[in-house]
Amino acid sequence: MASTMFSLASVTPSASISLQDNLKPKLKLGTSSQRAFPRKDFMKAKSNGQTTMAVAVNVSRFEEITMAPPDPILGVSEAFKADTNELKLNLGVGAYRTEDLQPYVLNVVKKAENLILERGENKEYLPIEGLAAFNKVTAELLFGKDNPVLQQQRVATIQGLSGTGSLRIAAALIERYFAGSKILISSPTWGNHKNIFNDAKVPWSEYRYYDPKTVGLDFTGMIEDIKAAPEGSFILLHGCAHNPTGIDPTPEQWEKIGDVIQEKNHIPFFDVAYQGFASGSLDEDASSVRMFAARGMELLVAQSYSKNLGLYGERIGAINILCSSADAATRVKSQLKRLARPMYSNPPIHGAKIVANVVGTPELFSEWKEEMEMMAGRIKSVRQKLYDSLSAKDKSGKDWSFILKQIGMFSFTGLNKAQSENMAEKWHVYMTKDGRISLAGLSAAKCEYLADAIIDSYYNVR
């Protein structure tokens, strides 16, 4: 901080003003044409019986830094909080809510936390790779406990800072050891994917995924773009419950995607943020990853427990890299640790212990599956009710069945930016500008109101 101090000793008010005016031209600090006193702090002190007034003038070294735009997803919550209308509805952030639209802490999580307290466990630093018990159970949850790839020790797993941090570690590995390789991401995709690869300096391009004409999967375009990518590219795939569309490939389509990726010697990179939370089945939601692993493919998988265990603020996840040999996995893990060390040193312990307790304790694991089925079931029920409300209220004959074909916590409504803005401005319904709504933040009681808002915005705003 640049600072200049002036002492004004026992001067009259008029003289003081005059002196300040005379000093103004001399206060040109830096290169910008700022006003003479951008910030003034006055301090009084006595010296030899006289009162001295000091003026501190500070000019920020960060003057050239501009205001960043609000995050497209988290900014929705900020706008929602500022809205005072009692009808307001936040469908922007993907966080599960109860039927009363309140945050939900899973009962199984509370029991797992009680176990931690009962055992008197400490809060010492974890190793760089994270909690060993967590790494073991999370890889088993993803690939299946008896999967040969685990028995052969071909998977390098380290704990990451939820899904975002795990993706970022993998991106750093790509940038360092696959220099110049491109990663293909779906169009559209989760907004933070582009930020992650941009900051890691990994070049990316998009493959077609969403077809606005059918509000479904553009499978032909997806295959064509993956085929056209330079050989050896990384292909980012959403393991289940594609964000933001909620549109997933069928099992047959996953097989075809695997064929093309193998033909082009590409490397699949899965983002698995909703295992068990999409269909209600942990195994079903991991089927795409397991199918690719069964083909003998090397692949990367980022995991998150924000949604399926409600551990949003615990920032708990993992990056798994399936290699062709145990030796390669050992070397890859050593480099993942090397990348993590200067980023955050080691990951948080509390959430890791929760996951290890839940997945590693048979009774808690069974209870977790029941709670996931309950949460997934509530989302499915509001999805059905929203469809029913739209179909009953819309007399044009428009087919809204695409809502039922989508899966997971999100629905891609097909609304454009102007229509989405109308949802907020007129109806106080907050959503991302691409037309995505989070059904996890919707209650059955609000479905008819939301249907009215969607129909009005769809037909009356262009």
Short mmCIF file of C-alpha atoms in Angstrom, two decimals:
data_model
loop_
_atom_site.label_atom_id
_atom_site.label_comp_id
_atom_site.label_asym_id
_atom_site.label_seq_id
_atom_site.Cartn_x
_atom_site.Cartn_y
_atom_site.Cartn_z
CA MET A 1 0.00 0.00 0.00
CA ALA A 2 1.52 3.33 -1.04
CA SER A 3 1.27 5.80 1.85
CA THR A 4 2.16 9.48 2.31
CA MET A 5 1.98 11.35 5.67
CA PHE A 6 1.55 15.12 6.13
CA SER A 7 1.73 17.00 9.41
CA LEU A 8 -0.49 20.06 9.82
CA ALA A 9 0.55 21.73 13.07
CA SER A 10 -1.68 24.33 14.75
CA VAL A 11 -3.03 25.96 11.62
CA THR A 12 -6.28 27.80 11.24
CA PRO A 13 -9.15 26.06 9.43
CA SER A 14 -8.81 28.37 6.43
CA ALA A 15 -5.06 27.90 6.34
CA SER A 16 -5.54 24.17 6.62
CA ILE A 17 -7.83 24.13 3.59
CA SER A 18 -5.41 26.31 1.67
CA LEU A 19 -2.48 24.09 2.55
CA GLN A 20 -4.38 20.98 1.45
CA ASP A 21 -5.25 22.69 -1.83
CA ASN A 22 -1.62 23.58 -2.38
CA LEU A 23 -0.56 20.03 -1.70
CA LYS A 24 -3.03 18.42 -4.14
CA PRO A 25 -0.85 18.66 -7.26
CA LYS A 26 2.00 16.98 -5.41
CA LEU A 27 -0.01 13.87 -4.58
CA LYS A 28 0.15 12.20 -7.98
CA LEU A 29 0.98 8.70 -6.86
CA GLY A 30 1.11 5.95 -9.46
CA THR A 31 0.03 6.51 -13.02
CA SER A 32 -3.73 6.93 -12.71
CA SER A 33 -5.42 10.32 -12.54
CA GLN A 34 -7.03 9.81 -9.13
CA ARG A 35 -8.42 12.53 -6.92
CA ALA A 36 -5.87 13.95 -4.49
CA PHE A 37 -7.20 12.23 -1.40
CA PRO A 38 -8.75 8.90 -2.47
CA ARG A 39 -8.69 7.84 1.17
CA LYS A 40 -7.95 10.07 4.19
CA ASP A 41 -7.34 8.99 7.77
CA PHE A 42 -6.90 11.84 10.27
CA MET A 43 -4.90 11.21 13.44
CA LYS A 44 -4.36 13.74 16.24
CA ALA A 45 -1.24 13.86 18.40
CA LYS A 46 0.26 16.43 20.84
CA SER A 47 3.80 17.64 20.34
CA ASN A 48 5.40 20.49 22.39
CA GLY A 49 1.99 21.68 23.49
CA GLN A 50 0.72 21.85 19.93
CA THR A 51 -1.94 19.69 18.28
CA THR A 52 -0.72 17.94 15.16
CA MET A 53 -3.12 16.53 12.56
CA ALA A 54 -1.71 13.85 10.28
CA VAL A 55 -3.30 12.91 6.96
CA ALA A 56 -2.55 9.42 5.63
CA VAL A 57 -3.20 9.02 1.92
CA ASN A 58 -3.42 5.44 0.64
CA VAL A 59 -3.53 4.33 -2.98
CA SER A 60 -4.30 0.64 -3.57
CA ARG A 61 -1.78 -1.47 -5.42
CA PHE A 62 -4.78 -3.46 -6.68
CA GLU A 63 -6.43 -0.52 -8.43
CA GLU A 64 -6.26 -2.20 -11.84
CA ILE A 65 -8.09 -5.37 -10.75
CA THR A 66 -11.61 -5.35 -12.15
CA MET A 67 -14.76 -6.73 -10.55
CA ALA A 68 -15.33 -10.39 -11.46
CA PRO A 69 -18.76 -11.39 -12.76
CA PRO A 70 -20.97 -13.33 -10.34
CA ASP A 71 -20.78 -17.10 -10.52
CA PRO A 72 -23.58 -18.30 -12.83
CA ILE A 73 -24.77 -20.86 -10.29
CA LEU A 74 -23.85 -19.46 -6.88
CA GLY A 75 -24.94 -16.01 -8.07
CA VAL A 76 -28.47 -17.39 -8.39
CA SER A 77 -28.54 -18.04 -4.65
CA GLU A 78 -27.37 -14.50 -3.95
CA ALA A 79 -30.23 -13.09 -6.04
CA PHE A 80 -32.66 -15.45 -4.32
CA LYS A 81 -31.59 -14.29 -0.85
CA ALA A 82 -32.09 -10.65 -1.85
CA ASP A 83 -35.67 -11.32 -3.02
CA THR A 84 -38.26 -10.60 -0.31
CA ASN A 85 -41.26 -12.13 -2.12
CA GLU A 86 -42.79 -14.99 -0.13
CA LEU A 87 -43.41 -17.01 -3.31
CA LYS A 88 -39.73 -17.13 -4.24
CA LEU A 89 -38.22 -20.47 -5.20
CA ASN A 90 -34.54 -21.35 -5.53
CA LEU A 91 -34.03 -23.99 -8.23
CA GLY A 92 -30.49 -22.93 -9.09
CA VAL A 93 -28.05 -24.70 -6.78
CA GLY A 94 -28.05 -28.49 -6.79
CA ALA A 95 -28.66 -29.14 -3.11
CA TYR A 96 -31.27 -31.53 -1.74
CA ARG A 97 -34.18 -30.05 0.20
CA THR A 98 -36.99 -31.66 2.17
CA GLU A 99 -40.64 -31.30 1.18
CA ASP A 100 -40.60 -28.20 3.40
CA LEU A 101 -37.65 -26.93 1.29
CA GLN A 102 -35.23 -27.14 4.20
CA PRO A 103 -31.64 -28.50 4.13
CA TYR A 104 -31.43 -32.16 5.07
CA VAL A 105 -28.73 -33.87 7.13
CA LEU A 106 -28.90 -37.63 6.62
CA ASN A 107 -29.60 -39.66 9.74
CA VAL A 108 -26.80 -42.01 8.78
CA VAL A 109 -24.39 -39.08 8.71
CA LYS A 110 -25.37 -38.12 12.27
CA LYS A 111 -24.74 -41.71 13.40
CA ALA A 112 -21.35 -41.77 11.65
CA GLU A 113 -20.42 -38.50 13.38
CA ASN A 114 -21.44 -39.96 16.75
CA LEU A 115 -19.09 -42.87 16.12
CA ILE A 116 -16.23 -40.42 15.60
CA LEU A 117 -17.04 -38.73 18.93
CA GLU A 118 -17.47 -42.00 20.81
CA ARG A 119 -14.08 -43.22 19.64
CA GLY A 120 -12.43 -39.99 20.70
CA GLU A 121 -10.64 -39.67 17.37
CA ASN A 122 -8.19 -36.81 16.91
CA LYS A 123 -7.92 -34.05 14.33
CA GLU A 124 -4.32 -34.63 13.25
CA TYR A 125 -3.23 -34.00 9.67
CA LEU A 126 -4.02 -36.69 7.14
CA PRO A 127 -1.35 -37.95 4.73
CA ILE A 128 -1.26 -36.16 1.37
CA GLU A 129 -3.34 -38.92 -0.24
CA GLY A 130 -6.01 -38.68 2.45
CA LEU A 131 -7.59 -41.19 4.81
CA ALA A 132 -6.60 -44.75 3.85
CA ALA A 133 -9.94 -46.22 4.99
CA PHE A 134 -11.80 -43.66 2.86
CA ASN A 135 -9.68 -44.32 -0.23
CA LYS A 136 -10.32 -48.05 0.09
CA VAL A 137 -14.11 -47.88 0.44
CA THR A 138 -14.59 -45.14 -2.17
CA ALA A 139 -12.77 -47.16 -4.83
CA GLU A 140 -14.82 -50.22 -3.86
CA LEU A 141 -18.04 -48.22 -4.05
CA LEU A 142 -17.14 -47.01 -7.54
CA PHE A 143 -15.77 -50.17 -9.17
CA GLY A 144 -17.43 -52.84 -7.03
CA LYS A 145 -15.77 -54.52 -4.08
CA ASP A 146 -14.79 -57.67 -5.96
CA ASN A 147 -13.67 -55.98 -9.17
CA PRO A 148 -10.40 -57.49 -10.49
CA VAL A 149 -8.95 -54.01 -11.11
CA LEU A 150 -8.91 -53.47 -7.32
CA GLN A 151 -7.59 -56.93 -6.52
CA GLN A 152 -4.80 -56.33 -9.05
CA GLN A 153 -4.07 -52.93 -7.40
CA ARG A 154 -4.40 -51.12 -10.71
CA VAL A 155 -6.32 -48.12 -9.33
CA ALA A 156 -4.52 -45.05 -7.97
CA THR A 157 -6.87 -43.26 -5.56
CA ILE A 158 -6.31 -40.12 -3.53
CA GLN A 159 -8.82 -38.12 -1.53
CA GLY A 160 -9.69 -34.78 -3.15
CA LEU A 161 -11.56 -31.61 -2.23
CA SER A 162 -14.94 -32.92 -3.36
CA GLY A 163 -15.62 -33.24 -7.09
CA THR A 164 -14.17 -29.87 -8.05
CA GLY A 165 -10.84 -30.43 -6.31
CA SER A 166 -10.57 -33.97 -7.65
CA LEU A 167 -11.16 -32.74 -11.20
CA ARG A 168 -8.55 -30.02 -10.67
CA ILE A 169 -5.87 -32.48 -9.54
CA ALA A 170 -6.55 -34.65 -12.59
CA ALA A 171 -6.41 -31.60 -14.86
CA ALA A 172 -3.00 -30.73 -13.40
CA LEU A 173 -1.80 -34.27 -14.12
CA ILE A 174 -2.99 -33.99 -17.73
CA GLU A 175 -1.27 -30.63 -18.18
CA ARG A 176 2.01 -31.93 -16.78
CA TYR A 177 2.25 -35.39 -18.34
CA PHE A 178 0.06 -35.14 -21.45
CA ALA A 179 1.18 -31.72 -22.63
CA GLY A 180 -0.85 -30.45 -25.57
CA SER A 181 -3.54 -33.12 -25.22
CA LYS A 182 -7.07 -31.85 -25.60
CA ILE A 183 -10.05 -32.71 -23.46
CA LEU A 184 -13.53 -32.85 -24.99
CA ILE A 185 -16.46 -31.80 -22.83
CA SER A 186 -20.16 -32.07 -23.56
CA SER A 187 -22.20 -29.16 -24.86
CA PRO A 188 -23.65 -28.16 -22.46
CA THR A 189 -21.87 -29.23 -19.30
CA TRP A 190 -21.53 -28.22 -15.65
CA GLY A 191 -20.36 -24.60 -15.71
CA ASN A 192 -17.25 -25.20 -13.59
CA HIS A 193 -15.74 -27.76 -15.95
CA LYS A 194 -14.51 -25.06 -18.32
CA ASN A 195 -13.11 -23.00 -15.45
CA ILE A 196 -11.16 -25.97 -14.11
CA PHE A 197 -9.50 -26.83 -17.41
CA ASN A 198 -8.88 -23.20 -18.30
CA ASP A 199 -7.07 -22.59 -15.01
CA ALA A 200 -5.08 -25.81 -15.44
CA LYS A 201 -4.15 -24.66 -18.97
CA VAL A 202 -5.60 -27.81 -20.55
CA PRO A 203 -7.04 -27.05 -24.01
CA TRP A 204 -10.63 -28.15 -24.47
CA SER A 205 -13.33 -28.28 -27.10
CA GLU A 206 -16.93 -29.44 -27.02
CA TYR A 207 -18.74 -32.44 -28.40
CA ARG A 208 -22.41 -32.26 -29.25
CA TYR A 209 -24.68 -33.67 -26.58
CA TYR A 210 -27.99 -31.83 -26.21
CA ASP A 211 -30.47 -31.64 -29.08
CA PRO A 212 -32.81 -28.65 -28.52
CA LYS A 213 -35.24 -29.96 -31.14
CA THR A 214 -35.98 -33.11 -29.20
CA VAL A 215 -34.86 -31.88 -25.78
CA GLY A 216 -32.89 -35.13 -25.79
CA LEU A 217 -29.49 -36.60 -26.57
CA ASP A 218 -27.78 -35.75 -29.86
CA PHE A 219 -26.17 -39.17 -29.99
CA THR A 220 -25.17 -38.99 -33.64
CA GLY A 221 -23.45 -35.64 -33.14
CA MET A 222 -21.72 -36.92 -29.99
CA ILE A 223 -20.26 -39.94 -31.80
CA GLU A 224 -19.17 -37.88 -34.80
CA ASP A 225 -17.35 -35.36 -32.61
CA ILE A 226 -15.59 -38.02 -30.53
CA LYS A 227 -14.47 -39.72 -33.76
CA ALA A 228 -13.18 -36.42 -35.15
CA ALA A 229 -11.10 -35.58 -32.07
CA PRO A 230 -7.31 -35.98 -32.30
CA GLU A 231 -6.24 -39.48 -31.33
CA GLY A 232 -5.44 -39.82 -27.64
CA SER A 233 -7.77 -37.04 -26.50
CA PHE A 234 -9.42 -37.12 -23.09
CA ILE A 235 -13.21 -37.43 -23.25
CA LEU A 236 -15.05 -36.03 -20.23
CA LEU A 237 -18.18 -38.08 -19.53
CA HIS A 238 -20.86 -37.70 -16.87
CA GLY A 239 -21.15 -41.13 -15.24
CA CYS A 240 -24.86 -40.67 -14.50
CA ALA A 241 -27.44 -37.88 -14.22
CA HIS A 242 -25.81 -35.57 -16.76
CA ASN A 243 -25.52 -32.00 -15.47
CA PRO A 244 -27.28 -29.83 -16.59
CA THR A 245 -29.56 -31.81 -18.91
CA GLY A 246 -30.47 -34.90 -16.89
CA ILE A 247 -30.16 -36.83 -20.17
CA ASP A 248 -28.08 -40.01 -20.06
CA PRO A 249 -27.08 -42.45 -22.81
CA THR A 250 -28.80 -45.83 -22.79
CA PRO A 251 -26.69 -48.94 -21.96
CA GLU A 252 -26.50 -49.68 -25.69
CA GLN A 253 -25.33 -46.14 -26.42
CA TRP A 254 -22.69 -46.38 -23.68
CA GLU A 255 -21.34 -49.47 -25.44
CA LYS A 256 -21.10 -47.57 -28.72
CA ILE A 257 -19.37 -44.65 -26.99
CA GLY A 258 -16.87 -47.13 -25.55
CA ASP A 259 -16.27 -48.60 -29.03
CA VAL A 260 -15.43 -45.21 -30.54
CA ILE A 261 -13.21 -44.16 -27.64
CA GLN A 262 -11.24 -47.40 -27.94
CA GLU A 263 -10.98 -47.09 -31.71
CA LYS A 264 -9.50 -43.60 -31.41
CA ASN A 265 -7.24 -44.52 -28.46
CA HIS A 266 -8.92 -41.80 -26.40
CA ILE A 267 -8.86 -41.75 -22.59
CA PRO A 268 -12.25 -41.63 -20.84
CA PHE A 269 -12.53 -39.24 -17.90
CA PHE A 270 -15.68 -39.71 -15.82
CA ASP A 271 -17.20 -37.16 -13.48
CA VAL A 272 -19.34 -39.10 -10.99
CA ALA A 273 -21.14 -36.65 -8.74
CA TYR A 274 -24.43 -38.48 -8.18
CA GLN A 275 -23.75 -42.18 -7.60
CA GLY A 276 -26.83 -43.65 -5.93
CA PHE A 277 -28.55 -40.28 -5.97
CA ALA A 278 -29.77 -40.52 -9.57
CA SER A 279 -31.56 -43.86 -9.76
CA GLY A 280 -31.44 -44.74 -6.08
CA SER A 281 -29.04 -47.62 -6.84
CA LEU A 282 -25.29 -47.32 -6.25
CA ASP A 283 -24.57 -50.15 -8.68
CA GLU A 284 -26.80 -48.89 -11.47
CA ASP A 285 -25.34 -45.39 -11.29
CA ALA A 286 -21.79 -46.78 -11.55
CA SER A 287 -22.58 -49.12 -14.46
CA SER A 288 -21.05 -46.87 -17.14
CA VAL A 289 -17.70 -46.68 -15.33
CA ARG A 290 -17.67 -50.41 -14.63
CA MET A 291 -18.49 -51.20 -18.26
CA PHE A 292 -15.49 -49.18 -19.47
CA ALA A 293 -13.26 -50.78 -16.82
CA ALA A 294 -14.39 -54.26 -17.92
CA ARG A 295 -13.21 -53.43 -21.45
CA GLY A 296 -9.67 -53.13 -20.12
CA MET A 297 -9.52 -49.38 -20.67
CA GLU A 298 -7.37 -46.98 -18.67
CA LEU A 299 -9.55 -44.18 -17.33
CA LEU A 300 -9.96 -41.38 -14.80
CA VAL A 301 -12.88 -40.93 -12.41
CA ALA A 302 -13.61 -37.96 -10.15
CA GLN A 303 -16.03 -38.67 -7.29
CA SER A 304 -18.07 -36.46 -4.98
CA TYR A 305 -20.08 -37.14 -1.83
CA SER A 306 -21.76 -33.73 -1.75
CA LYS A 307 -25.08 -34.99 -3.10
CA ASN A 308 -25.45 -38.66 -2.16
CA LEU A 309 -24.42 -38.15 1.48
CA GLY A 310 -25.34 -34.48 1.73
CA LEU A 311 -21.74 -33.58 2.67
CA TYR A 312 -21.72 -30.33 0.69
CA GLY A 313 -19.61 -28.26 3.06
CA GLU A 314 -17.29 -31.11 4.06
CA ARG A 315 -15.69 -31.04 0.57
CA ILE A 316 -15.17 -34.77 0.33
CA GLY A 317 -14.38 -36.62 -2.89
CA ALA A 318 -11.66 -38.58 -4.69
CA ILE A 319 -9.77 -38.92 -7.93
CA ASN A 320 -9.29 -42.49 -9.17
CA ILE A 321 -7.04 -43.43 -12.10
CA LEU A 322 -7.33 -46.95 -13.47
CA CYS A 323 -4.02 -48.02 -15.02
CA SER A 324 -2.94 -51.04 -17.04
CA SER A 325 -0.63 -52.31 -14.29
CA ALA A 326 -0.07 -52.04 -10.55
CA ASP A 327 3.35 -50.52 -11.17
CA ALA A 328 1.84 -47.74 -13.31
CA ALA A 329 -0.80 -47.10 -10.63
CA THR A 330 1.91 -46.72 -7.97
CA ARG A 331 3.77 -44.18 -10.06
CA VAL A 332 0.61 -42.27 -10.95
CA LYS A 333 -0.41 -42.08 -7.30
CA SER A 334 3.00 -40.68 -6.37
CA GLN A 335 2.53 -37.87 -8.90
CA LEU A 336 -1.03 -37.15 -7.77
CA LYS A 337 0.37 -36.65 -4.26
CA ARG A 338 3.12 -34.46 -5.64
CA LEU A 339 0.51 -32.25 -7.34
CA ALA A 340 -1.72 -32.08 -4.28
CA ARG A 341 1.07 -31.06 -1.89
CA PRO A 342 1.56 -27.45 -3.11
CA MET A 343 -2.17 -26.98 -3.77
CA TYR A 344 -3.62 -27.79 -0.34
CA SER A 345 -1.05 -30.05 1.38
CA ASN A 346 -3.58 -32.62 2.61
CA PRO A 347 -7.37 -33.00 2.58
CA PRO A 348 -9.92 -32.52 5.40
CA ILE A 349 -10.44 -35.37 7.82
CA HIS A 350 -14.01 -35.10 9.13
CA GLY A 351 -15.94 -35.86 5.95
CA ALA A 352 -13.53 -38.67 5.06
CA LYS A 353 -14.21 -40.38 8.39
CA ILE A 354 -17.95 -40.02 7.86
CA VAL A 355 -17.75 -41.75 4.48
CA ALA A 356 -15.42 -44.46 5.81
CA ASN A 357 -17.84 -45.15 8.68
CA VAL A 358 -20.95 -45.20 6.48
CA VAL A 359 -19.57 -47.31 3.64
CA GLY A 360 -17.40 -49.48 5.87
CA THR A 361 -20.08 -50.36 8.45
CA PRO A 362 -22.70 -52.84 7.12
CA GLU A 363 -25.55 -51.49 9.25
CA LEU A 364 -24.87 -47.88 8.31
CA PHE A 365 -24.33 -48.80 4.67
CA SER A 366 -27.77 -50.44 4.50
CA GLU A 367 -29.37 -47.43 6.17
CA TRP A 368 -27.61 -45.08 3.72
CA LYS A 369 -29.01 -46.97 0.74
CA GLU A 370 -32.49 -46.62 2.20
CA GLU A 371 -32.06 -42.86 2.70
CA MET A 372 -30.72 -42.45 -0.84
CA GLU A 373 -33.70 -44.30 -2.21
CA MET A 374 -35.95 -41.97 -0.22
CA MET A 375 -34.22 -38.84 -1.56
CA ALA A 376 -34.14 -40.13 -5.13
CA GLY A 377 -37.78 -41.15 -4.78
CA ARG A 378 -38.84 -37.68 -3.64
CA ILE A 379 -37.12 -36.12 -6.65
CA LYS A 380 -38.81 -38.61 -8.98
CA SER A 381 -42.20 -37.80 -7.44
CA VAL A 382 -41.86 -34.03 -7.95
CA ARG A 383 -40.60 -34.68 -11.48
CA GLN A 384 -43.79 -36.64 -12.17
CA LYS A 385 -46.00 -34.00 -10.55
CA LEU A 386 -44.35 -31.19 -12.52
CA TYR A 387 -44.98 -33.11 -15.73
CA ASP A 388 -48.61 -33.74 -14.74
CA SER A 389 -49.11 -30.05 -13.91
CA LEU A 390 -47.58 -28.86 -17.18
CA SER A 391 -49.62 -31.34 -19.22
CA ALA A 392 -52.86 -30.33 -17.48
CA LYS A 393 -52.29 -26.58 -17.75
CA ASP A 394 -50.83 -26.38 -21.26
CA LYS A 395 -53.71 -26.61 -23.73
CA SER A 396 -51.48 -26.34 -26.83
CA GLY A 397 -50.75 -30.04 -26.98
CA LYS A 398 -47.01 -29.59 -26.42
CA ASP A 399 -45.28 -32.78 -25.36
CA TRP A 400 -43.60 -32.30 -21.98
CA SER A 401 -42.62 -35.96 -21.61
CA PHE A 402 -38.92 -35.11 -21.96
CA ILE A 403 -39.08 -34.15 -18.28
CA LEU A 404 -39.87 -37.77 -17.38
CA LYS A 405 -37.10 -39.11 -19.61
CA GLN A 406 -34.48 -37.10 -17.79
CA ILE A 407 -32.88 -38.46 -14.63
CA GLY A 408 -31.36 -37.14 -11.42
CA MET A 409 -31.80 -33.87 -9.60
CA PHE A 410 -31.85 -31.60 -12.65
CA SER A 411 -34.26 -30.95 -15.49
CA PHE A 412 -33.37 -29.07 -18.64
CA THR A 413 -36.58 -27.18 -19.36
CA GLY A 414 -35.71 -25.89 -22.83
CA LEU A 415 -36.21 -22.27 -21.68
CA ASN A 416 -33.78 -19.75 -23.16
CA LYS A 417 -31.96 -16.96 -21.33
CA ALA A 418 -34.74 -14.36 -21.70
CA GLN A 419 -37.36 -16.86 -20.58
CA SER A 420 -35.23 -17.88 -17.59
CA GLU A 421 -34.86 -14.22 -16.63
CA ASN A 422 -38.64 -13.83 -16.81
CA MET A 423 -38.94 -16.73 -14.39
CA ALA A 424 -36.95 -14.75 -11.82
CA GLU A 425 -38.21 -11.24 -12.52
CA LYS A 426 -41.91 -12.02 -12.77
CA TRP A 427 -42.37 -15.30 -10.94
CA HIS A 428 -39.50 -15.15 -8.41
CA VAL A 429 -38.29 -18.56 -9.56
CA TYR A 430 -34.48 -18.61 -9.63
CA MET A 431 -32.65 -20.92 -12.01
CA THR A 432 -29.55 -20.91 -14.19
CA LYS A 433 -29.78 -18.92 -17.42
CA ASP A 434 -29.43 -22.06 -19.57
CA GLY A 435 -32.87 -23.25 -18.47
CA ARG A 436 -31.74 -25.81 -15.88
CA ILE A 437 -33.82 -26.30 -12.75
CA SER A 438 -32.92 -28.34 -9.67
CA LEU A 439 -35.83 -30.61 -8.84
CA ALA A 440 -34.13 -31.33 -5.51
CA GLY A 441 -35.15 -27.81 -4.49
CA LEU A 442 -38.79 -28.25 -5.54
CA SER A 443 -41.67 -29.43 -3.36
CA ALA A 444 -44.87 -31.11 -4.49
CA ALA A 445 -46.80 -28.09 -3.17
CA LYS A 446 -44.90 -25.77 -5.53
CA CYS A 447 -45.26 -27.83 -8.72
CA GLU A 448 -48.39 -26.10 -10.01
CA TYR A 449 -46.92 -22.65 -9.36
CA LEU A 450 -43.75 -23.65 -11.21
CA ALA A 451 -45.81 -25.02 -14.11
CA ASP A 452 -47.63 -21.67 -14.42
CA ALA A 453 -44.29 -19.86 -14.48
CA ILE A 454 -42.80 -22.16 -17.12
CA ILE A 455 -45.86 -21.96 -19.40
CA ASP A 456 -46.01 -18.17 -19.15
CA SER A 457 -42.28 -17.81 -19.85
CA TYR A 458 -42.28 -20.35 -22.69
CA TYR A 459 -45.18 -18.87 -24.62
CA ASN A 460 -45.01 -15.16 -23.78
CA VAL A 461 -41.26 -14.43 -23.83
CA ARG A 462 -39.00 -14.81 -26.84
#
